[in-house]
Amino acid sequence: MLPPNQPPTVSGSIPDQRLSGPGEATTLDVSGHFSDPDGDALAYAAASSDTSVVTVSMAGSAATLTGGSTGGKGRVTVTARDLKGAAASATFGVVVNRAPVASVEILAQTLWHGATRVDMDLTGAFSDPDGDDLTYTAGSSDTSVASVELHPGPVVSLAGPVQGEATVTVTANDPDGLEARAVFPVAVVENPDQAILWALREEFVAIADRGGGTFRLSSPSIPEVWRWDVPLGDWYGVDVNGAGRVVCLGVCWAKEEGGLLQRLSTRGGVPPELGSLEALEYLALGIGIGPSPGFGVGAGSIPVELGALANLEVLHLGGWLTGPIPPEFGDLAALKGLSLRGWHLSGPIPPTLQNLANLERLSIGTMSRADGGSTDVCVGSDSLAAWLVETMGWSPDQVRRCRGSAHLIQVVQSRDASVPLVADRSAALRTFDIAPPARARFYLDGTEVHVADVYEIAFDAAEGQAMYVDTIAPAAVIPRSVVQPGLEMVVEWDQGRFPQEGCQTINVVRLPPLELTLVPLVSSNPHRDDSFTRRLVEQVDQMAAELNQVGFGLLPAHGCRLPPCGPGSFGVEVKTHPIIGVFETNQRRVHSAETFLGAVGVIRQLEGGTGYWMGIVGGEGPGGLAVVGGYVSWSAPESAEHELGHNLGLRHPPNPAINRRGEWCDAVITFDSDYPYRGGRIGAWGYDLGYPRFVPPNTPDLMTYCYPSELTRTGLEQPFPGYGVWISDYHYKKALDHRRRRSPPFPAPNEPVWSLLLWGGYDAVDGAYLEPAFVVDAPPSFPEQPGPWKLEGRDSGGRVLFSLPFAMPEIADVGEAAGGFAYTLPVRPGWEDLASVTLTGPGGTATLDESTNRPLSIYRDGDGKVRAILRGDPVQADGAAGLSAGVALDVVTSRGIPSPVAWR
């Protein structure tokens, strides 16, 4: 009997197979995976689980696998049968590789011109159905426009060296070489940050680091180094990210290895266009610090547009910052450091700063330069005060609570409003710790006469120059008709009123017009021709016309500066005198400056003049002398207000600086040791109603002995160009008090009487001196007060005819101690025997007697006006006719003591 048939067996599993892709085929022999116990020959068949994945065909024991159209994973079953039909099967997996897929469409890309690396993360852009690792390649249709570089990640970096368009292709490959492609357009366009800075290139100044912590204005200028054809990242003081967007502006390191720090400042205020630099992370600028036309020419408020810089981490602004801190800064969510240092930041600190969760450092303060300004920022709530102390680390004494207040200013004003206003002159309203809008109401005798609305904190936002008047944020101007004695004010705003109850009384004083006579003076040393004297007379006439209209801008003697001008609005009454020749050829100093001053004093006495008399000399440059607290002076036209200030009782402020001639600015003796501000500064904020503009406290005072053009960096810091000089609150109040005491309407002069004219003085060089005495027909005049000096007249026998003690009037601007006087004493019986006049005092002694032979001639016209005071007798002192051609002149001459004929 035959043994029973045994079926085939699977002797070993068939390994899984991989095909590189659809249509790809492979053949394997399966005979080695089956056996028959009976040794029978086997026949093979195969079937696919999914023919769309893989198909299979058999030829004997050879199985041919072919990838289906879809690819993927499938299974193939192979069956082996013996002759009796017994069978065994084995199944194995087949993977047919599938191509990668571009999963997400890559959108068109826009690059800013100059971008050096804009990274595109390709993660998720491609996928592989089989989970294979992919490799990538990328290319550009025009690498001159858009270049491409691959980085691990996968990351594709694009750069845009020039403007234009290109197409970028990214290919993803699997290990079997199947691929997927993504194609997208790239446009390289104008960089908006470059366009913004290019438009602002004239607004910036380069400040170069010279090592050792020193910086100075850099050369070349920004317009020379910010060039359109240079990549933005190579611009001075600018740094950009890979996209070409500005991330740092103002304080950046130079690009070369070991490069120095590059700093930027603005010529004027902060350009609001900087708020459009969307990628900006670091902004640090000096504000209003620039070269010609001046160093420090501009000022401005902080633009609210900076609050839109969502990526900003550090903001530092220092210099000519004015006005409030924008509440929009509370939107700077990324901000870590905020530093604001300005000449006059003001108003409440915005409570929105408490929203800055990332803020680590907060500094708000005044520039360190002494008397350079004040920071009037304040805190309006307990929560903000606690946040500043507890979170920002401020000391409690740095936190000033808001106390809303306001005052009016005409020329200069202290914070406590101690400077009175002058009636019939416009004033500007200035508010403190008050957030606009606000409304000010003004009352006279309990009746509301004016209302002023305040919509922004007033401050100079236009570089302090008239040419920018369209951008100035001026203070509200209160009309002259409102500025009257008895004026009261109330200011109201959303959070309160000032004062809290009732009305604020404004100190307004009424002054009579200041009476001033201008006298053209010409000297023979050096000799002046007719054209010079003609120009001088024209100049004095023009000066008088202007002063009658505008008055003196800095002293309490104002004219009608802001039309229309109504009756009574003129604060000065200026007259002119015919030209006078003063020839100085004596044995003292040739062309002595005191001679001019003495001549003006004599002329005023002889003509019974009232008010102030000022001689005007021609030529260039400042110069002049004045009697401190007196009524006479002489001056070059540009120094007239300074010299009149001396007449109003002002002296020079101490000023430890050296002018360009190497002289100490406070070398003159006539300085005021009580002046409260260092370096001759005005020390308080002024306001120029004519422009309008605020004038900073660092401005030199009108009475400083150094004019701005003479200052050097060894002493007083460079003043604020565009402002020249101004006047301090100390000096303005002092001049105003002087006018109130000394300026009642001048009485009519006494009738002329036969009088003895005595004049002279002293100085530290020549000691005491007397000019020749005259017997004249003139109103009498006497010293204002007794003092250590004495004039004594004696006859030939030594009998005292008169003895006149007096205080020597002080002369300013001489450079050393000096004084001068001129008196006309009514003649008394016996004075015709006058043989000597002696001047004695702390400065020495001088005598006139019969041996004195210094002839001096006084020429007067038919109206009694003095036309010349000349050295020499009438024959020697020729030239008077040239000054008064066609005018009949009377002349009186004295050689020292009046001759006997002079008494008759």
mmCIF file of C-alpha atoms in Angstrom, residues 520 531-541 617-618:
data_model
loop_
_atom_site.group_PDB
_atom_site.id
_atom_site.type_symbol
_atom_site.label_atom_id
_atom_site.label_comp_id
_atom_site.label_asym_id
_atom_site.label_seq_id
_atom_site.Cartn_x
_atom_site.Cartn_y
_atom_site.Cartn_z
ATOM 1 C CA PRO A 520 23.862 160.757 16.947
ATOM 2 C CA SER A 531 28.791 160.101 3.972
ATOM 3 C CA PHE A 532 29.475 158.490 7.351
ATOM 4 C CA THR A 533 27.595 161.175 9.266
ATOM 5 C CA ARG A 534 24.721 161.024 6.803
ATOM 6 C CA ARG A 535 24.423 157.255 7.232
ATOM 7 C CA LEU A 536 24.590 157.628 10.995
ATOM 8 C CA VAL A 537 21.728 160.126 11.035
ATOM 9 C CA GLU A 538 19.648 157.849 8.795
ATOM 10 C CA GLN A 539 20.414 154.900 11.034
ATOM 11 C CA VAL A 540 19.329 156.782 14.156
ATOM 12 C CA ASP A 541 16.109 157.949 12.460
ATOM 13 C CA VAL A 617 27.747 155.953 17.491
ATOM 14 C CA GLY A 618 28.374 154.452 14.088
#
